[in-house]
């Protein structure tokens, strides 16, 4: 079923209530670029692609219009809780449900493949999202953010968790992040600072080993990131947020139903 509503003229920002059939606090929030990026990551993780007509596609269109009209900035985030994409396998089809902050924003039916694709396991479930893939996702959601000590600490925690090693790997992403944070602290011009995308692009290739992200992993990365922040908070689309999204998606239960 389609839950998208006609978009109004941009005399004011396009909100979630304009794009999806929802009510409440979320409905009043403008759709922002980083919101769309997070949904795109969730769709890619489960479906292997961003599908035209699904939530990320609609959110990206609205966010681009909001940004062009000056209602939001390129790094704005208005989602501060869960972004989830779930699928239920039925005979011959899949039912995909997408939610933000526990509010369903879209539900779609897709034909199921006759046999699992290369990105699916024999059980029909897609491979879990790894720590490295979550770090690469951060390059999309917060790639323009200059690397600071919070980022460096979170990346170090993620590398230690992924590799199982207790020390920083020379030449690895944690070492690069620490070096970038040190240099950025001494650099006055924003355009000259090293950004997260510079460090985390192709993170999976830079890790000596990798593992699926879990809730405990996400908590460890969050603690490391918050411990180095003066306000004890985490970036809404940063390293800890990406690992938390990956862990949530990995923890989702996909129901397989069959007819008698």
PDB file of C-alpha atoms in Angstrom:
ATOM      1  CA  UNK A   1       0.000   0.000   0.000  1.00  0.00           C
ATOM      2  CA  UNK A   2       1.196   3.497  -0.658  1.00  0.00           C
ATOM      3  CA  UNK A   3       1.309   5.894   2.283  1.00  0.00           C
ATOM      4  CA  UNK A   4       2.903   8.861   0.555  1.00  0.00           C
ATOM      5  CA  UNK A   5       0.878  12.052   0.431  1.00  0.00           C
ATOM      6  CA  UNK A   6       1.009  14.868  -2.167  1.00  0.00           C
ATOM      7  CA  UNK A   7       3.757  17.370  -1.395  1.00  0.00           C
ATOM      8  CA  UNK A   8       2.697  20.966  -0.736  1.00  0.00           C
ATOM      9  CA  UNK A   9       4.358  24.029  -2.294  1.00  0.00           C
ATOM     10  CA  UNK A  10       7.565  24.966  -0.544  1.00  0.00           C
ATOM     11  CA  UNK A  11       6.241  27.992   1.282  1.00  0.00           C
ATOM     12  CA  UNK A  12       7.243  25.989   4.326  1.00  0.00           C
ATOM     13  CA  UNK A  13       9.328  22.892   4.952  1.00  0.00           C
ATOM     14  CA  UNK A  14       8.119  19.459   3.864  1.00  0.00           C
ATOM     15  CA  UNK A  15       7.485  17.481   7.033  1.00  0.00           C
ATOM     16  CA  UNK A  16       7.100  13.774   7.692  1.00  0.00           C
ATOM     17  CA  UNK A  17       3.353  14.349   7.976  1.00  0.00           C
ATOM     18  CA  UNK A  18       3.383  15.671   4.399  1.00  0.00           C
ATOM     19  CA  UNK A  19       5.274  12.669   3.036  1.00  0.00           C
ATOM     20  CA  UNK A  20       3.791   9.832   5.110  1.00  0.00           C
ATOM     21  CA  UNK A  21       0.434   9.111   6.697  1.00  0.00           C
ATOM     22  CA  UNK A  22       1.520   9.626  10.305  1.00  0.00           C
ATOM     23  CA  UNK A  23       0.674  11.872  13.243  1.00  0.00           C
ATOM     24  CA  UNK A  24       2.418  13.077  16.385  1.00  0.00           C
ATOM     25  CA  UNK A  25       5.727  14.832  16.990  1.00  0.00           C
ATOM     26  CA  UNK A  26       7.495  13.163  14.086  1.00  0.00           C
ATOM     27  CA  UNK A  27       4.846  14.394  11.648  1.00  0.00           C
ATOM     28  CA  UNK A  28       5.806  18.008  12.434  1.00  0.00           C
ATOM     29  CA  UNK A  29       9.533  17.555  11.784  1.00  0.00           C
ATOM     30  CA  UNK A  30      11.051  18.576   8.421  1.00  0.00           C
ATOM     31  CA  UNK A  31      12.645  15.787   6.411  1.00  0.00           C
ATOM     32  CA  UNK A  32      16.426  16.370   6.533  1.00  0.00           C
ATOM     33  CA  UNK A  33      19.274  15.040   4.348  1.00  0.00           C
ATOM     34  CA  UNK A  34      20.858  12.880   7.054  1.00  0.00           C
ATOM     35  CA  UNK A  35      17.456  11.367   7.856  1.00  0.00           C
ATOM     36  CA  UNK A  36      17.239  10.135   4.273  1.00  0.00           C
ATOM     37  CA  UNK A  37      20.813   8.834   4.416  1.00  0.00           C
ATOM     38  CA  UNK A  38      20.083   6.755   7.524  1.00  0.00           C
ATOM     39  CA  UNK A  39      16.994   5.220   5.920  1.00  0.00           C
ATOM     40  CA  UNK A  40      19.006   4.506   2.784  1.00  0.00           C
ATOM     41  CA  UNK A  41      21.570   2.623   4.883  1.00  0.00           C
ATOM     42  CA  UNK A  42      18.811   0.575   6.530  1.00  0.00           C
ATOM     43  CA  UNK A  43      17.220  -0.295   3.177  1.00  0.00           C
ATOM     44  CA  UNK A  44      20.550  -1.216   1.623  1.00  0.00           C
ATOM     45  CA  UNK A  45      21.412  -3.419   4.592  1.00  0.00           C
ATOM     46  CA  UNK A  46      18.253  -5.529   4.381  1.00  0.00           C
ATOM     47  CA  UNK A  47      17.184  -5.274   0.745  1.00  0.00           C
ATOM     48  CA  UNK A  48      20.575  -4.891  -0.924  1.00  0.00           C
ATOM     49  CA  UNK A  49      19.452  -1.682  -2.645  1.00  0.00           C
ATOM     50  CA  UNK A  50      17.427   1.493  -2.264  1.00  0.00           C
ATOM     51  CA  UNK A  51      14.163   0.661  -4.010  1.00  0.00           C
ATOM     52  CA  UNK A  52      12.248   3.301  -5.953  1.00  0.00           C
ATOM     53  CA  UNK A  53       8.978   4.036  -4.226  1.00  0.00           C
ATOM     54  CA  UNK A  54      10.198   3.004  -0.770  1.00  0.00           C
ATOM     55  CA  UNK A  55      10.776   5.361   2.163  1.00  0.00           C
ATOM     56  CA  UNK A  56      14.376   6.386   1.432  1.00  0.00           C
ATOM     57  CA  UNK A  57      13.432   7.437  -2.106  1.00  0.00           C
ATOM     58  CA  UNK A  58      10.586   9.650  -0.854  1.00  0.00           C
ATOM     59  CA  UNK A  59      12.684  11.037   2.003  1.00  0.00           C
ATOM     60  CA  UNK A  60      15.590  11.892  -0.277  1.00  0.00           C
ATOM     61  CA  UNK A  61      13.300  13.803  -2.651  1.00  0.00           C
ATOM     62  CA  UNK A  62      11.707  15.774   0.209  1.00  0.00           C
ATOM     63  CA  UNK A  63      15.063  16.451   1.893  1.00  0.00           C
ATOM     64  CA  UNK A  64      16.583  17.764  -1.343  1.00  0.00           C
ATOM     65  CA  UNK A  65      13.662  20.164  -1.808  1.00  0.00           C
ATOM     66  CA  UNK A  66      13.870  21.304   1.829  1.00  0.00           C
ATOM     67  CA  UNK A  67      17.610  21.904   1.497  1.00  0.00           C
ATOM     68  CA  UNK A  68      17.247  23.747  -1.821  1.00  0.00           C
ATOM     69  CA  UNK A  69      14.592  25.997  -0.278  1.00  0.00           C
ATOM     70  CA  UNK A  70      16.811  26.700   2.733  1.00  0.00           C
ATOM     71  CA  UNK A  71      14.646  25.020   5.360  1.00  0.00           C
ATOM     72  CA  UNK A  72      17.343  22.522   6.359  1.00  0.00           C
ATOM     73  CA  UNK A  73      21.103  22.282   6.014  1.00  0.00           C
ATOM     74  CA  UNK A  74      23.074  19.439   4.387  1.00  0.00           C
ATOM     75  CA  UNK A  75      24.080  18.020   7.789  1.00  0.00           C
ATOM     76  CA  UNK A  76      20.731  18.415   9.565  1.00  0.00           C
ATOM     77  CA  UNK A  77      19.262  15.393  11.369  1.00  0.00           C
ATOM     78  CA  UNK A  78      15.710  15.229  12.716  1.00  0.00           C
ATOM     79  CA  UNK A  79      15.576  11.515  13.560  1.00  0.00           C
ATOM     80  CA  UNK A  80      17.057  10.733  16.951  1.00  0.00           C
ATOM     81  CA  UNK A  81      15.733   7.227  17.512  1.00  0.00           C
ATOM     82  CA  UNK A  82      15.221   4.001  15.581  1.00  0.00           C
ATOM     83  CA  UNK A  83      15.177   3.669  11.802  1.00  0.00           C
ATOM     84  CA  UNK A  84      14.100   0.122  10.953  1.00  0.00           C
ATOM     85  CA  UNK A  85      13.355  -1.938   7.854  1.00  0.00           C
ATOM     86  CA  UNK A  86      11.823  -5.390   8.367  1.00  0.00           C
ATOM     87  CA  UNK A  87      10.633  -8.034   5.959  1.00  0.00           C
ATOM     88  CA  UNK A  88       8.280 -10.978   6.343  1.00  0.00           C
ATOM     89  CA  UNK A  89       8.673 -13.865   3.894  1.00  0.00           C
ATOM     90  CA  UNK A  90       5.439 -15.306   2.528  1.00  0.00           C
ATOM     91  CA  UNK A  91       5.054 -17.862  -0.272  1.00  0.00           C
ATOM     92  CA  UNK A  92       6.234 -16.080  -3.414  1.00  0.00           C
ATOM     93  CA  UNK A  93       6.529 -12.612  -1.898  1.00  0.00           C
ATOM     94  CA  UNK A  94       8.071 -10.429   0.771  1.00  0.00           C
ATOM     95  CA  UNK A  95       6.272  -7.854   2.892  1.00  0.00           C
ATOM     96  CA  UNK A  96       8.606  -4.939   3.699  1.00  0.00           C
ATOM     97  CA  UNK A  97       7.756  -2.620   6.606  1.00  0.00           C
ATOM     98  CA  UNK A  98       9.699   0.594   7.282  1.00  0.00           C
ATOM     99  CA  UNK A  99       9.473   2.573  10.513  1.00  0.00           C
ATOM    100  CA  UNK A 100      10.904   5.669  12.157  1.00  0.00           C
ATOM    101  CA  UNK A 101      10.688   6.157  15.919  1.00  0.00           C
ATOM    102  CA  UNK A 102       8.391   3.081  16.060  1.00  0.00           C
ATOM    103  CA  UNK A 103       5.940   4.690  13.623  1.00  0.00           C
ATOM    104  CA  UNK A 104       5.269   2.747  10.427  1.00  0.00           C
ATOM    105  CA  UNK A 105       5.883   5.025   7.447  1.00  0.00           C
ATOM    106  CA  UNK A 106       5.598   2.483   4.650  1.00  0.00           C
ATOM    107  CA  UNK A 107       4.667  -1.097   3.847  1.00  0.00           C
ATOM    108  CA  UNK A 108       5.307  -2.714   0.474  1.00  0.00           C
ATOM    109  CA  UNK A 109       4.928  -6.090  -1.203  1.00  0.00           C
ATOM    110  CA  UNK A 110       7.697  -7.467  -3.416  1.00  0.00           C
ATOM    111  CA  UNK A 111       8.058 -10.727  -5.309  1.00  0.00           C
ATOM    112  CA  UNK A 112      10.389 -13.139  -3.541  1.00  0.00           C
ATOM    113  CA  UNK A 113      13.207 -14.731  -5.568  1.00  0.00           C
ATOM    114  CA  UNK A 114      12.824 -18.432  -6.340  1.00  0.00           C
ATOM    115  CA  UNK A 115      16.224 -19.051  -4.779  1.00  0.00           C
ATOM    116  CA  UNK A 116      18.373 -16.981  -2.413  1.00  0.00           C
ATOM    117  CA  UNK A 117      20.532 -14.359  -4.092  1.00  0.00           C
ATOM    118  CA  UNK A 118      24.294 -14.059  -3.555  1.00  0.00           C
ATOM    119  CA  UNK A 119      23.760 -11.589  -0.713  1.00  0.00           C
ATOM    120  CA  UNK A 120      21.418 -13.931   1.170  1.00  0.00           C
ATOM    121  CA  UNK A 121      22.178 -16.824   3.447  1.00  0.00           C
ATOM    122  CA  UNK A 122      20.715 -20.272   2.883  1.00  0.00           C
ATOM    123  CA  UNK A 123      18.016 -19.502   5.455  1.00  0.00           C
ATOM    124  CA  UNK A 124      16.777 -16.643   3.284  1.00  0.00           C
ATOM    125  CA  UNK A 125      18.152 -13.971   5.618  1.00  0.00           C
ATOM    126  CA  UNK A 126      20.653 -11.431   4.430  1.00  0.00           C
ATOM    127  CA  UNK A 127      24.120 -11.407   5.908  1.00  0.00           C
ATOM    128  CA  UNK A 128      24.361  -9.377   9.136  1.00  0.00           C
ATOM    129  CA  UNK A 129      25.859  -5.899   8.953  1.00  0.00           C
ATOM    130  CA  UNK A 130      29.454  -5.830  10.136  1.00  0.00           C
ATOM    131  CA  UNK A 131      31.302  -3.227  12.177  1.00  0.00           C
ATOM    132  CA  UNK A 132      33.249  -2.252   9.062  1.00  0.00           C
ATOM    133  CA  UNK A 133      30.059  -1.743   7.065  1.00  0.00           C
ATOM    134  CA  UNK A 134      28.635   0.397   9.867  1.00  0.00           C
ATOM    135  CA  UNK A 135      31.777   2.547   9.773  1.00  0.00           C
ATOM    136  CA  UNK A 136      31.393   2.921   6.013  1.00  0.00           C
ATOM    137  CA  UNK A 137      27.797   3.989   6.607  1.00  0.00           C
ATOM    138  CA  UNK A 138      29.090   6.802   8.817  1.00  0.00           C
ATOM    139  CA  UNK A 139      30.994   8.107   5.808  1.00  0.00           C
ATOM    140  CA  UNK A 140      27.552   8.654   4.231  1.00  0.00           C
ATOM    141  CA  UNK A 141      25.619   9.989   7.222  1.00  0.00           C
ATOM    142  CA  UNK A 142      28.338  12.201   8.733  1.00  0.00           C
ATOM    143  CA  UNK A 143      31.104  12.171   6.145  1.00  0.00           C
ATOM    144  CA  UNK A 144      31.585  15.954   6.082  1.00  0.00           C
ATOM    145  CA  UNK A 145      32.123  16.155   9.858  1.00  0.00           C
ATOM    146  CA  UNK A 146      35.722  16.991  10.848  1.00  0.00           C
ATOM    147  CA  UNK A 147      37.254  14.192  12.911  1.00  0.00           C
ATOM    148  CA  UNK A 148      37.469  15.036  16.623  1.00  0.00           C
ATOM    149  CA  UNK A 149      38.497  13.077  19.710  1.00  0.00           C
ATOM    150  CA  UNK A 150      34.981  11.696  20.176  1.00  0.00           C
ATOM    151  CA  UNK A 151      35.103  10.228  16.676  1.00  0.00           C
ATOM    152  CA  UNK A 152      38.621   8.898  17.191  1.00  0.00           C
ATOM    153  CA  UNK A 153      37.629   7.169  20.445  1.00  0.00           C
ATOM    154  CA  UNK A 154      34.539   5.621  18.840  1.00  0.00           C
ATOM    155  CA  UNK A 155      36.533   4.426  15.821  1.00  0.00           C
ATOM    156  CA  UNK A 156      39.197   2.944  18.111  1.00  0.00           C
ATOM    157  CA  UNK A 157      36.522   1.069  20.068  1.00  0.00           C
ATOM    158  CA  UNK A 158      34.965  -0.181  16.834  1.00  0.00           C
ATOM    159  CA  UNK A 159      38.332  -1.381  15.496  1.00  0.00           C
ATOM    160  CA  UNK A 160      39.158  -3.205  18.746  1.00  0.00           C
ATOM    161  CA  UNK A 161      35.745  -4.904  18.706  1.00  0.00           C
ATOM    162  CA  UNK A 162      35.981  -5.870  15.034  1.00  0.00           C
ATOM    163  CA  UNK A 163      39.511  -7.248  15.176  1.00  0.00           C
ATOM    164  CA  UNK A 164      39.538  -8.673  18.701  1.00  0.00           C
ATOM    165  CA  UNK A 165      42.877  -6.968  19.352  1.00  0.00           C
ATOM    166  CA  UNK A 166      43.465  -4.840  22.443  1.00  0.00           C
ATOM    167  CA  UNK A 167      45.911  -2.464  20.779  1.00  0.00           C
ATOM    168  CA  UNK A 168      45.620   0.022  17.928  1.00  0.00           C
ATOM    169  CA  UNK A 169      46.841  -1.387  14.623  1.00  0.00           C
ATOM    170  CA  UNK A 170      49.647   0.733  13.106  1.00  0.00           C
ATOM    171  CA  UNK A 171      48.367   2.242   9.884  1.00  0.00           C
ATOM    172  CA  UNK A 172      44.776   1.237  10.693  1.00  0.00           C
ATOM    173  CA  UNK A 173      41.646   3.376  10.800  1.00  0.00           C
ATOM    174  CA  UNK A 174      41.914   4.075  14.547  1.00  0.00           C
ATOM    175  CA  UNK A 175      45.483   5.312  14.168  1.00  0.00           C
ATOM    176  CA  UNK A 176      44.420   7.462  11.219  1.00  0.00           C
ATOM    177  CA  UNK A 177      41.494   8.865  13.203  1.00  0.00           C
ATOM    178  CA  UNK A 178      43.712   9.764  16.176  1.00  0.00           C
ATOM    179  CA  UNK A 179      46.196  11.490  13.879  1.00  0.00           C
ATOM    180  CA  UNK A 180      43.360  13.375  12.159  1.00  0.00           C
ATOM    181  CA  UNK A 181      41.854  14.490  15.484  1.00  0.00           C
ATOM    182  CA  UNK A 182      45.251  15.796  16.618  1.00  0.00           C
ATOM    183  CA  UNK A 183      45.840  17.729  13.399  1.00  0.00           C
ATOM    184  CA  UNK A 184      42.261  19.029  13.234  1.00  0.00           C
ATOM    185  CA  UNK A 185      42.586  20.470  16.748  1.00  0.00           C
ATOM    186  CA  UNK A 186      45.495  22.576  15.474  1.00  0.00           C
ATOM    187  CA  UNK A 187      43.817  23.553  12.188  1.00  0.00           C
ATOM    188  CA  UNK A 188      41.742  26.721  12.112  1.00  0.00           C
ATOM    189  CA  UNK A 189      40.178  26.546   8.647  1.00  0.00           C
ATOM    190  CA  UNK A 190      37.275  24.104   8.454  1.00  0.00           C
ATOM    191  CA  UNK A 191      37.959  23.207   4.831  1.00  0.00           C
ATOM    192  CA  UNK A 192      41.492  22.090   5.728  1.00  0.00           C
ATOM    193  CA  UNK A 193      40.380  19.593   8.371  1.00  0.00           C
ATOM    194  CA  UNK A 194      40.269  15.841   7.776  1.00  0.00           C
ATOM    195  CA  UNK A 195      36.694  14.597   7.541  1.00  0.00           C
ATOM    196  CA  UNK A 196      35.146  11.314   8.668  1.00  0.00           C
ATOM    197  CA  UNK A 197      34.665  10.250   5.060  1.00  0.00           C
ATOM    198  CA  UNK A 198      38.444  10.521   4.539  1.00  0.00           C
ATOM    199  CA  UNK A 199      39.017   8.008   7.341  1.00  0.00           C
ATOM    200  CA  UNK A 200      36.047   5.663   7.021  1.00  0.00           C
ATOM    201  CA  UNK A 201      35.661   5.283   3.284  1.00  0.00           C
ATOM    202  CA  UNK A 202      36.293   1.578   2.467  1.00  0.00           C
ATOM    203  CA  UNK A 203      36.639   0.807   6.181  1.00  0.00           C
ATOM    204  CA  UNK A 204      35.977  -2.906   5.664  1.00  0.00           C
ATOM    205  CA  UNK A 205      39.053  -3.164   3.462  1.00  0.00           C
ATOM    206  CA  UNK A 206      41.182  -1.396   6.074  1.00  0.00           C
ATOM    207  CA  UNK A 207      40.216  -3.659   8.983  1.00  0.00           C
ATOM    208  CA  UNK A 208      42.398  -6.691   9.669  1.00  0.00           C
ATOM    209  CA  UNK A 209      39.231  -8.637  10.494  1.00  0.00           C
ATOM    210  CA  UNK A 210      35.542  -7.877  10.934  1.00  0.00           C
ATOM    211  CA  UNK A 211      32.437  -9.139  12.727  1.00  0.00           C
ATOM    212  CA  UNK A 212      28.687  -8.620  12.805  1.00  0.00           C
ATOM    213  CA  UNK A 213      27.585  -5.677  14.945  1.00  0.00           C
ATOM    214  CA  UNK A 214      25.752  -6.555  18.165  1.00  0.00           C
ATOM    215  CA  UNK A 215      23.944  -4.580  20.849  1.00  0.00           C
ATOM    216  CA  UNK A 216      26.927  -4.944  23.187  1.00  0.00           C
ATOM    217  CA  UNK A 217      29.256  -3.692  20.445  1.00  0.00           C
ATOM    218  CA  UNK A 218      27.026  -0.661  19.894  1.00  0.00           C
ATOM    219  CA  UNK A 219      27.018   0.094  23.624  1.00  0.00           C
ATOM    220  CA  UNK A 220      30.817  -0.099  23.782  1.00  0.00           C
ATOM    221  CA  UNK A 221      31.245   2.296  20.870  1.00  0.00           C
ATOM    222  CA  UNK A 222      28.633   4.674  22.317  1.00  0.00           C
ATOM    223  CA  UNK A 223      30.369   4.783  25.710  1.00  0.00           C
ATOM    224  CA  UNK A 224      33.706   5.539  24.035  1.00  0.00           C
ATOM    225  CA  UNK A 225      32.205   8.331  21.934  1.00  0.00           C
ATOM    226  CA  UNK A 226      30.253   9.927  24.795  1.00  0.00           C
ATOM    227  CA  UNK A 227      33.140   9.698  27.269  1.00  0.00           C
ATOM    228  CA  UNK A 228      35.145  12.088  25.112  1.00  0.00           C
ATOM    229  CA  UNK A 229      32.317  14.596  24.598  1.00  0.00           C
ATOM    230  CA  UNK A 230      32.072  17.532  27.045  1.00  0.00           C
ATOM    231  CA  UNK A 231      28.263  17.191  27.114  1.00  0.00           C
ATOM    232  CA  UNK A 232      28.372  13.368  27.318  1.00  0.00           C
ATOM    233  CA  UNK A 233      26.285  12.985  24.162  1.00  0.00           C
ATOM    234  CA  UNK A 234      26.799  11.190  20.857  1.00  0.00           C
ATOM    235  CA  UNK A 235      26.529  12.606  17.351  1.00  0.00           C
ATOM    236  CA  UNK A 236      23.036  11.784  15.987  1.00  0.00           C
ATOM    237  CA  UNK A 237      24.488  10.404  12.735  1.00  0.00           C
ATOM    238  CA  UNK A 238      28.030   9.556  13.823  1.00  0.00           C
ATOM    239  CA  UNK A 239      30.013   6.377  14.452  1.00  0.00           C
ATOM    240  CA  UNK A 240      28.058   5.226  17.514  1.00  0.00           C
ATOM    241  CA  UNK A 241      24.727   5.917  15.804  1.00  0.00           C
ATOM    242  CA  UNK A 242      25.716   3.878  12.743  1.00  0.00           C
ATOM    243  CA  UNK A 243      26.892   0.897  14.810  1.00  0.00           C
ATOM    244  CA  UNK A 244      23.666   1.092  16.845  1.00  0.00           C
ATOM    245  CA  UNK A 245      21.594   1.078  13.636  1.00  0.00           C
ATOM    246  CA  UNK A 246      23.546  -1.928  12.356  1.00  0.00           C
ATOM    247  CA  UNK A 247      23.044  -3.796  15.647  1.00  0.00           C
ATOM    248  CA  UNK A 248      19.311  -3.038  15.621  1.00  0.00           C
ATOM    249  CA  UNK A 249      18.948  -4.335  12.088  1.00  0.00           C
ATOM    250  CA  UNK A 250      20.960  -7.446  12.912  1.00  0.00           C
ATOM    251  CA  UNK A 251      18.732  -8.107  15.900  1.00  0.00           C
ATOM    252  CA  UNK A 252      15.466  -7.875  13.977  1.00  0.00           C
ATOM    253  CA  UNK A 253      13.456 -11.076  13.813  1.00  0.00           C
ATOM    254  CA  UNK A 254      12.364 -11.972  10.301  1.00  0.00           C
ATOM    255  CA  UNK A 255       9.272 -14.129  10.359  1.00  0.00           C
ATOM    256  CA  UNK A 256       8.893 -16.953   7.827  1.00  0.00           C
ATOM    257  CA  UNK A 257       5.279 -18.022   7.376  1.00  0.00           C
ATOM    258  CA  UNK A 258       4.046 -20.983   5.373  1.00  0.00           C
ATOM    259  CA  UNK A 259       0.612 -22.212   4.426  1.00  0.00           C
ATOM    260  CA  UNK A 260      -0.586 -25.652   5.467  1.00  0.00           C
TER     261      UNK A 260
END
